[in-house]
Amino acid sequence: MSTLFQEFKEYLQKIQRLDHVCELLTWDMETTVPKEGFAAHADCNAYFATESFKLSTSKEMKEYLDALQSEEEMSKLDDAWKFIIKKMAKDYDKNSRIPVDFFEAITRERSDSFEAWQEAKQKDDFSIFAPHLEKMIEMSKTLYGYTDPDKNVYDAMLDTYEEGMDAATIGRLFQELKEGILPLLKKILSKEEPDTSKFQRKYNVDAQRHVQKLLLDYIGFNWERGAIGEAEHPFTMSFNSKDVRVTNHYYEDHPISSMFSAIHEGGHAIFDQNVNPAFDNTVAASCDFMGIHESQSRFYENILGRNIHFWMPIYEKVQEILPELSDVTLEEFHREINHIKNSFIRTEADEVTYCFHVILRYEIEQALFRDNLPVSELPALWNQKMEEYLQIVPETDRVGVLQDMHWSDGSFGYFPSYLLGSIYDGMLLEAIEADLGSVDELLENNHIDQITKWLNEKIHIYGNTRLPKETIREVCGREVTVEPLIKYFTEKYTKLYDL
Amino acid sequence: MSTLFQEFKEYLQKIQRLDHVCELLTWDMETTVPKEGFAAHADCNAYFATESFKLSTSKEMKEYLDALQSEEEMSKLDDAWKFIIKKMAKDYDKNSRIPVDFFEAITRERSDSFEAWQEAKQKDDFSIFAPHLEKMIEMSKTLYGYTDPDKNVYDAMLDTYEEGMDAATIGRLFQELKEGILPLLKKILSKEEPDTSKFQRKYNVDAQRHVQKLLLDYIGFNWERGAIGEAEHPFTMSFNSKDVRVTNHYYEDHPISSMFSAIHEGGHAIFDQNVNPAFDNTVAASCDFMGIHESQSRFYENILGRNIHFWMPIYEKVQEILPELSDVTLEEFHREINHIKNSFIRTEADEVTYCFHVILRYEIEQALFRDNLPVSELPALWNQKMEEYLQIVPETDRVGVLQDMHWSDGSFGYFPSYLLGSIYDGMLLEAIEADLGSVDELLENNHIDQITKWLNEKIHIYGNTRLPKETIREVCGREVTVEPLIKYFTEKYTKLYDL
């Protein structure tokens, strides 16, 4: 190891420690901090994030990166470090154009805006959130003006969350998907709805917490490297492969929500816990490609979790923990978790109508960033699109435009990742069955670990080092296509709804 | 405000942010971090604590403090800031003698040692902890050699936790207490034990968590400024008056443990939540005098919590939440929470035998630091003293020498605080009754808030600004004496045990 490289690693360690405490402050702000303690946390977060930003965009950093990119130095590095240096040089190029003051200001506004969103959602009052949302939109435009001056803002946002998946491709895929599933959805909705009377009960929240643990155990969450918390909106956070945390939110009248959030976030966590540990605390670690990341969470949640065979080895245990389900047969439970219906909340939607929840948000983000829609018109546009796609209109913003946290911290362009994830999942299902045989049989025989192992080896271990398109090409042997997802939906629901 | 003072406050803010994240790292290490994530947290904690230490002991700090202590500058400050500057100058004088490398090393060893203690307790294996304990003892001696070179090490330790209460006074008070309660204890133990058969059950842990919330609500814990967590050993942590957190530990077979931990830690928290907010983030805030602090937690736990009138307004609600208590009458419950018996675990002991748990630890600390007892002989000495004071010998170290976390992070000299707290409590009870009338009546009439208000105004609001002896003198009108505590014990248990 060269002296230069050694010094560089020490420099990175300083940045890494600053980032580590910012992660922890964020975790705590979303899970634990009391109302009056929030401001002190947010102040520390902005301070340390800015210190980290200064080190990441310093002249010293530039000198390190330039020197390490010399042919001589590069020849001494292994492949992981070659990737890391190149990726950091690319990040430096973008981020060093952001003024430090602006970076600090947007970091502070993110916390303020998140806090305002929490309050707005609790009080069901969009006006509390609106000024912060306006500011986040303006600041995000400014931010991308610095980092990607030659790109359309929304294109740059999409690229942030799924590098290399350009806006045109995403637009085309979503259009094909919409056309592919609309006829199916229409047929399903014309059939009689399953009986839901057994689900109109109160489900003990403590018991739901125990079910979450059972589900995380079952899918392979590693407790030596993982922890759990509770938050307004479920999310996963990773410090590195050795400390990956999931959160959940429990509703007394809707246990299926916390079960599927558990499986979804568990899928994210299994990804992060199984990244090559050699990448820990570098840009090669936790995967930045959110379509790929969501493909993992949604594979567990939908492809596995909404399959009756997934539940066969554990349903009796679930009933023991949650006796409110004791008169619900596995078949009835399976019908309910695949109950296709137009509903308000994205995170609780079935896997088919879910597509429209994302398309709606994607189109609204386009309206905000391409057509400069005023924030004041957002609730109306939301409701109009709900009417258009799902034929229902939320009575209040809490179950409408205020439901998701994503816009509160400026994560515009994230939502399409969910649907890209599902599109990839259709393809991954085919690839897994080609390699391992029937997923139904694997699940029924309690061999979910074989599926997890396959995902570990084919996807997780690579962390951030392979672009989404490359991953799909290498794992599935072809370019991204919606066809397998449509096929999966069609076969599954034709059978289930007797179409 | 002078420019100098303004600059100084900005300098303090830097230190304060470093301390804030260290607190958060510590909180997370004790409540949440997964096993494999511990090391990264500990590394960050040592790094940021050392950065804070460097700023606190820098030449710049010395210059600020010297300049601000000039007559001219002091005349511009309010009383709180006069106190803060003087206290910081005193701390600087001690701490600036500690070499930075040593500070960092002992901070790292504290985390390692805490982690080893956790594992040793879980595995019931003292040998895992022993080498770390040896190191903590050696390093603590070195530390006090720097900070208090002219003092005996154990005297300096005692002074750290209860400034101004010298070793001779503590020794005398403990001796008087021992002599005062031994005849009472002997009489109690000669009586027939109350029937405990109704407590030989499993108590739902989730329900115990709900009881904790009820109890915290009841005694006046402020949820807007407070949060809860779970830990191996219950503790309270304060960032400032706006973010004060308590933890608990639940045992399925021992609900009284978590109830009284809830009340105890709640007492600490009510103290910290009600310190003058003008002191936040300065050395005037969270009270360093642990005898005074323990007097508040133990006042709630024992003087109030073990009084039957405390439970009258809430016992039915407790039974609803914890139906395992439904056939236990309030009188039976009250007998059990005042069941005097020789037992192994300090935090679960009744308030009378508790005194001996502390005296035992105090004498062992003296053996370690005055007589240089080897760590290898510690378990034997523990067991010998248990035999001597409580006539029982723990079968394993988990319920013996390994039970408490205090020695793991070098908090030698802390234990006496608990007993000083109880001694103060006897005096505080007299003072409250002189001001407000019968505590029994106040509790029975659901006026615990009046007691809390009295404690807020007489003690909490002062935070760290008044030495223990002064506090007792001003609030109780006389010097510290064990007599009221002995009187309280004697009257209460003479009645309860029909002596």
Tab-separated table of C-alpha atoms in Angstrom, chain A residues 200-492:
chain	number	residue	atom	x	y	z
A	200	GLN	CA	-62.684	-5.998	10.408
A	201	ARG	CA	-61.161	-6.482	13.838
A	202	LYS	CA	-58.662	-4.985	16.208
A	203	TYR	CA	-55.304	-6.722	16.073
A	204	ASN	CA	-53.123	-6.390	19.137
A	205	VAL	CA	-50.189	-4.143	18.292
A	206	ASP	CA	-47.778	-5.902	20.667
A	207	ALA	CA	-48.568	-9.158	18.913
A	208	GLN	CA	-47.929	-7.492	15.553
A	209	ARG	CA	-44.455	-6.609	16.831
A	210	HIS	CA	-43.840	-10.277	17.573
A	211	VAL	CA	-45.073	-11.260	14.112
A	212	GLN	CA	-42.549	-8.794	12.650
A	213	LYS	CA	-39.761	-10.624	14.470
A	214	LEU	CA	-40.985	-13.995	13.245
A	215	LEU	CA	-41.110	-12.743	9.655
A	216	LEU	CA	-37.652	-11.178	9.804
A	217	ASP	CA	-36.241	-14.404	11.259
A	218	TYR	CA	-37.954	-16.411	8.576
A	219	ILE	CA	-36.674	-14.454	5.595
A	220	GLY	CA	-33.121	-14.412	6.910
A	221	PHE	CA	-32.595	-11.071	8.672
A	222	ASN	CA	-29.342	-11.283	10.623
A	223	TRP	CA	-29.931	-10.016	14.171
A	224	GLU	CA	-26.215	-9.840	14.951
A	225	ARG	CA	-26.014	-7.207	12.222
A	226	GLY	CA	-29.455	-5.718	12.523
A	227	ALA	CA	-31.856	-3.860	14.764
A	228	ILE	CA	-35.451	-2.671	14.659
A	229	GLY	CA	-37.267	0.534	15.493
A	230	GLU	CA	-40.618	2.240	15.026
A	231	ALA	CA	-41.286	5.250	12.823
A	232	GLU	CA	-44.110	7.196	11.222
A	233	HIS	CA	-43.078	5.724	7.853
A	234	PRO	CA	-41.265	2.383	7.587
A	235	PHE	CA	-37.708	2.602	6.241
A	236	THR	CA	-34.368	0.799	6.292
A	237	MET	CA	-31.076	2.419	7.258
A	238	SER	CA	-27.590	0.986	6.952
A	239	PHE	CA	-24.444	2.171	8.631
A	240	ASN	CA	-22.544	-0.629	6.916
A	241	SER	CA	-23.073	-4.359	6.448
A	242	LYS	CA	-22.668	-4.883	10.196
A	243	ASP	CA	-25.402	-2.506	11.326
A	244	VAL	CA	-28.563	-2.458	9.238
A	245	ARG	CA	-31.841	-1.324	10.764
A	246	VAL	CA	-35.461	-1.572	9.782
A	247	THR	CA	-38.471	0.284	11.125
A	248	ASN	CA	-42.164	-0.400	11.067
A	249	HIS	CA	-45.430	1.297	11.896
A	250	TYR	CA	-48.323	-0.598	13.438
A	251	TYR	CA	-52.039	-0.075	12.930
A	252	GLU	CA	-54.467	-1.776	15.268
A	253	ASP	CA	-56.992	-2.292	12.494
A	254	HIS	CA	-54.578	-3.337	9.766
A	255	PRO	CA	-52.043	-6.031	10.692
A	256	ILE	CA	-51.331	-6.831	7.039
A	257	SER	CA	-49.727	-3.410	6.729
A	258	SER	CA	-47.068	-4.075	9.346
A	259	MET	CA	-46.525	-7.652	8.143
A	260	PHE	CA	-45.763	-6.561	4.607
A	261	SER	CA	-43.715	-3.581	5.737
A	262	ALA	CA	-41.697	-6.045	7.813
A	263	ILE	CA	-41.063	-8.248	4.788
A	264	HIS	CA	-40.378	-5.269	2.512
A	265	GLU	CA	-37.890	-3.547	4.816
A	266	GLY	CA	-36.451	-6.950	5.678
A	267	GLY	CA	-35.694	-7.396	1.973
A	268	HIS	CA	-33.792	-4.108	1.894
A	269	ALA	CA	-31.937	-5.139	5.028
A	270	ILE	CA	-30.939	-8.565	3.742
A	271	PHE	CA	-29.446	-6.792	0.734
A	272	ASP	CA	-27.356	-4.434	2.854
A	273	GLN	CA	-26.302	-7.078	5.370
A	274	ASN	CA	-24.891	-9.186	2.541
A	275	VAL	CA	-22.888	-6.642	0.588
A	276	ASN	CA	-19.226	-7.588	0.363
A	277	PRO	CA	-17.906	-6.457	3.773
A	278	ALA	CA	-14.677	-5.342	2.086
A	279	PHE	CA	-16.740	-2.433	0.732
A	280	ASP	CA	-17.875	-1.275	4.195
A	281	ASN	CA	-17.684	2.477	4.731
A	282	THR	CA	-16.867	3.210	1.110
A	283	VAL	CA	-18.965	4.330	-1.862
A	284	ALA	CA	-18.867	0.713	-3.073
A	285	ALA	CA	-21.090	-0.412	-0.227
A	286	SER	CA	-24.777	0.288	0.249
A	287	CYS	CA	-26.392	0.209	-3.200
A	288	ASP	CA	-27.396	3.679	-4.426
A	289	PHE	CA	-29.521	2.284	-7.249
A	290	MET	CA	-32.913	2.388	-5.670
A	291	GLY	CA	-34.669	0.476	-8.433
A	292	ILE	CA	-32.320	-2.422	-7.789
A	293	HIS	CA	-32.700	-1.947	-4.035
A	294	GLU	CA	-36.493	-1.865	-4.295
A	295	SER	CA	-36.382	-4.945	-6.513
A	296	GLN	CA	-35.052	-6.816	-3.492
A	297	SER	CA	-37.490	-5.454	-0.922
A	298	ARG	CA	-40.368	-5.944	-3.319
A	299	PHE	CA	-39.227	-9.415	-4.310
A	300	TYR	CA	-39.567	-10.476	-0.678
A	301	GLU	CA	-42.739	-8.478	-0.157
A	302	ASN	CA	-44.611	-9.477	-3.310
A	303	ILE	CA	-43.105	-12.316	-5.298
A	304	LEU	CA	-42.420	-14.289	-2.120
A	305	GLY	CA	-44.631	-12.673	0.539
A	306	ARG	CA	-47.851	-12.708	-1.482
A	307	ASN	CA	-47.322	-16.332	-2.503
A	308	ILE	CA	-49.388	-18.826	-0.476
A	309	HIS	CA	-46.410	-21.195	-0.292
A	310	PHE	CA	-44.405	-18.553	1.588
A	311	TRP	CA	-46.870	-18.819	4.463
A	312	MET	CA	-47.236	-22.590	4.585
A	313	PRO	CA	-44.292	-23.218	6.921
A	314	ILE	CA	-45.199	-20.341	9.274
A	315	TYR	CA	-48.912	-19.564	9.133
A	316	GLU	CA	-49.756	-21.628	12.193
A	317	LYS	CA	-47.078	-19.814	14.168
A	318	VAL	CA	-48.461	-16.477	13.000
A	319	GLN	CA	-51.913	-17.528	14.213
A	320	GLU	CA	-50.486	-18.493	17.585
A	321	ILE	CA	-48.875	-15.089	17.998
A	322	LEU	CA	-51.879	-13.244	16.581
A	323	PRO	CA	-54.906	-15.243	17.743
A	324	GLU	CA	-57.204	-12.729	16.024
A	325	LEU	CA	-56.318	-14.734	12.882
A	326	SER	CA	-57.221	-18.096	14.369
A	327	ASP	CA	-60.479	-18.447	12.440
A	328	VAL	CA	-58.915	-17.143	9.221
A	329	THR	CA	-57.783	-20.051	7.062
A	330	LEU	CA	-54.549	-19.825	5.123
A	331	GLU	CA	-56.600	-19.613	1.931
A	332	GLU	CA	-58.657	-16.727	3.277
A	333	PHE	CA	-55.509	-14.969	4.428
A	334	HIS	CA	-53.950	-15.503	1.021
A	335	ARG	CA	-57.022	-14.055	-0.698
A	336	GLU	CA	-56.856	-10.968	1.487
A	337	ILE	CA	-53.150	-10.297	0.902
A	338	ASN	CA	-53.889	-10.539	-2.819
A	339	HIS	CA	-57.147	-8.668	-2.631
A	340	ILE	CA	-57.019	-6.371	-5.636
A	341	LYS	CA	-58.865	-3.185	-4.881
A	342	ASN	CA	-58.542	0.501	-5.483
A	343	SER	CA	-57.298	2.012	-2.252
A	344	PHE	CA	-55.703	5.164	-0.914
A	345	ILE	CA	-52.434	4.160	0.702
A	346	ARG	CA	-49.517	3.128	-1.482
A	347	THR	CA	-47.694	1.090	1.138
A	348	GLU	CA	-50.802	-0.948	1.840
A	349	ALA	CA	-51.882	-1.444	-1.753
A	350	ASP	CA	-51.972	-4.814	-3.487
A	351	GLU	CA	-49.210	-5.443	-5.990
A	352	VAL	CA	-51.316	-4.671	-9.092
A	353	THR	CA	-52.962	-1.364	-8.205
A	354	TYR	CA	-49.654	-0.393	-6.575
A	355	CYS	CA	-48.305	0.277	-10.061
A	356	PHE	CA	-50.770	3.127	-10.461
A	357	HIS	CA	-49.838	4.623	-7.097
A	358	VAL	CA	-46.310	4.987	-8.431
A	359	ILE	CA	-47.284	6.187	-11.889
A	360	LEU	CA	-49.452	8.849	-10.262
A	361	ARG	CA	-46.528	10.120	-8.180
A	362	TYR	CA	-44.189	9.955	-11.150
A	363	GLU	CA	-46.548	12.071	-13.203
A	364	ILE	CA	-47.016	14.551	-10.361
A	365	GLU	CA	-43.256	14.887	-9.989
A	366	GLN	CA	-43.076	15.620	-13.691
A	367	ALA	CA	-45.776	18.252	-13.267
A	368	LEU	CA	-43.813	19.828	-10.422
A	369	PHE	CA	-40.450	19.851	-12.145
A	370	ARG	CA	-41.244	19.963	-15.854
A	371	ASP	CA	-44.411	22.085	-15.780
A	372	ASN	CA	-43.719	24.061	-12.591
A	373	LEU	CA	-47.058	23.175	-11.032
A	374	PRO	CA	-47.626	25.379	-7.955
A	375	VAL	CA	-47.611	23.440	-4.683
A	376	SER	CA	-51.026	24.861	-3.830
A	377	GLU	CA	-52.477	22.862	-6.723
A	378	LEU	CA	-50.867	19.624	-5.625
A	379	PRO	CA	-53.720	18.193	-3.509
A	380	ALA	CA	-56.194	18.823	-6.341
A	381	LEU	CA	-53.935	17.164	-8.914
A	382	TRP	CA	-53.410	14.252	-6.552
A	383	ASN	CA	-57.133	13.736	-6.155
A	384	GLN	CA	-57.777	14.138	-9.873
A	385	LYS	CA	-55.207	11.459	-10.709
A	386	MET	CA	-56.562	9.125	-8.012
A	387	GLU	CA	-59.945	9.489	-9.648
A	388	GLU	CA	-58.456	8.845	-13.080
A	389	TYR	CA	-56.390	5.773	-12.203
A	390	LEU	CA	-58.190	4.271	-9.233
A	391	GLN	CA	-61.664	5.793	-9.416
A	392	ILE	CA	-61.519	6.915	-5.794
A	393	VAL	CA	-60.832	10.285	-4.177
A	394	PRO	CA	-59.303	10.570	-0.706
A	395	GLU	CA	-61.445	12.458	1.763
A	396	THR	CA	-58.449	14.007	3.491
A	397	ASP	CA	-54.839	14.746	2.585
A	398	ARG	CA	-53.566	12.464	5.334
A	399	VAL	CA	-54.560	9.511	3.146
A	400	GLY	CA	-53.763	11.468	0.005
A	401	VAL	CA	-50.879	13.747	-0.774
A	402	LEU	CA	-49.526	13.750	2.797
A	403	GLN	CA	-49.158	9.987	3.148
A	404	ASP	CA	-45.526	9.555	2.064
A	405	MET	CA	-42.400	11.037	3.627
A	406	HIS	CA	-40.361	11.116	0.400
A	407	TRP	CA	-41.015	14.667	-0.746
A	408	SER	CA	-40.447	16.042	2.736
A	409	ASP	CA	-36.687	15.565	2.541
A	410	GLY	CA	-36.472	16.262	-1.169
A	411	SER	CA	-36.343	12.678	-2.449
A	412	PHE	CA	-37.997	13.673	-5.715
A	413	GLY	CA	-37.444	11.029	-8.378
A	414	TYR	CA	-37.364	8.187	-5.866
A	415	PHE	CA	-40.894	6.854	-6.425
A	416	PRO	CA	-40.257	5.388	-9.899
A	417	SER	CA	-37.692	3.091	-8.214
A	418	TYR	CA	-40.508	1.075	-6.660
A	419	LEU	CA	-41.999	0.240	-10.006
A	420	LEU	CA	-38.660	-0.372	-11.662
A	421	GLY	CA	-38.059	-2.761	-8.778
A	422	SER	CA	-41.221	-4.671	-9.597
A	423	ILE	CA	-40.351	-4.765	-13.284
A	424	TYR	CA	-36.946	-6.234	-12.415
A	425	ASP	CA	-38.685	-8.683	-10.061
A	426	GLY	CA	-40.680	-10.243	-12.887
A	427	MET	CA	-37.386	-10.888	-14.623
A	428	LEU	CA	-35.648	-12.138	-11.473
A	429	LEU	CA	-38.428	-14.612	-10.808
A	430	GLU	CA	-37.843	-16.162	-14.225
A	431	ALA	CA	-34.102	-16.258	-13.677
A	432	ILE	CA	-34.410	-17.871	-10.232
A	433	GLU	CA	-36.798	-20.547	-11.486
A	434	ALA	CA	-34.461	-21.278	-14.385
A	435	ASP	CA	-31.660	-21.849	-11.867
A	436	LEU	CA	-33.392	-23.327	-8.822
A	437	GLY	CA	-36.700	-24.675	-10.091
A	438	SER	CA	-40.146	-23.836	-8.817
A	439	VAL	CA	-40.266	-21.033	-6.244
A	440	ASP	CA	-43.580	-22.461	-5.006
A	441	GLU	CA	-41.884	-25.737	-4.181
A	442	LEU	CA	-38.884	-24.088	-2.568
A	443	LEU	CA	-41.153	-22.037	-0.329
A	444	GLU	CA	-43.497	-24.869	0.530
A	445	ASN	CA	-40.505	-26.977	1.572
A	446	ASN	CA	-39.174	-24.204	3.808
A	447	HIS	CA	-36.200	-23.523	1.543
A	448	ILE	CA	-36.523	-19.767	1.342
A	449	ASP	CA	-32.868	-19.699	2.393
A	450	GLN	CA	-31.909	-21.077	-1.045
A	451	ILE	CA	-33.641	-18.129	-2.694
A	452	THR	CA	-31.918	-15.701	-0.349
A	453	LYS	CA	-28.559	-17.339	-1.061
A	454	TRP	CA	-29.148	-16.945	-4.803
A	455	LEU	CA	-29.991	-13.250	-4.373
A	456	ASN	CA	-26.966	-12.794	-2.081
A	457	GLU	CA	-24.620	-14.223	-4.684
A	458	LYS	CA	-26.184	-12.737	-7.804
A	459	ILE	CA	-26.993	-9.266	-6.523
A	460	HIS	CA	-26.346	-8.315	-2.904
A	461	ILE	CA	-22.643	-8.979	-2.712
A	462	TYR	CA	-21.972	-6.448	-5.504
A	463	GLY	CA	-23.344	-3.563	-3.451
A	464	ASN	CA	-22.971	-0.361	-5.388
A	465	THR	CA	-20.419	-1.561	-7.934
A	466	ARG	CA	-22.643	-2.515	-10.869
A	467	LEU	CA	-25.088	-0.257	-12.687
A	468	PRO	CA	-28.735	-1.387	-12.777
A	469	LYS	CA	-28.752	-2.166	-16.485
A	470	GLU	CA	-25.590	-4.251	-16.110
A	471	THR	CA	-27.033	-6.116	-13.137
A	472	ILE	CA	-30.176	-7.040	-15.033
A	473	ARG	CA	-28.208	-7.999	-18.141
A	474	GLU	CA	-25.837	-10.213	-16.185
A	475	VAL	CA	-28.386	-11.833	-13.907
A	476	CYS	CA	-31.303	-12.173	-16.340
A	477	GLY	CA	-29.440	-12.380	-19.615
A	478	ARG	CA	-31.446	-9.689	-21.378
A	479	GLU	CA	-32.438	-6.019	-21.371
A	480	VAL	CA	-35.078	-4.614	-19.016
A	481	THR	CA	-38.597	-5.536	-20.099
A	482	VAL	CA	-42.033	-5.424	-18.480
A	483	GLU	CA	-43.176	-8.617	-20.148
A	484	PRO	CA	-42.284	-11.077	-17.326
A	485	LEU	CA	-44.044	-8.905	-14.712
A	486	ILE	CA	-47.194	-8.725	-16.828
A	487	LYS	CA	-47.006	-12.484	-17.360
A	488	TYR	CA	-46.614	-13.055	-13.601
A	489	PHE	CA	-49.601	-10.829	-12.809
A	490	THR	CA	-51.741	-12.383	-15.515
A	491	GLU	CA	-51.065	-16.005	-14.574
A	492	LYS	CA	-51.412	-15.414	-10.862
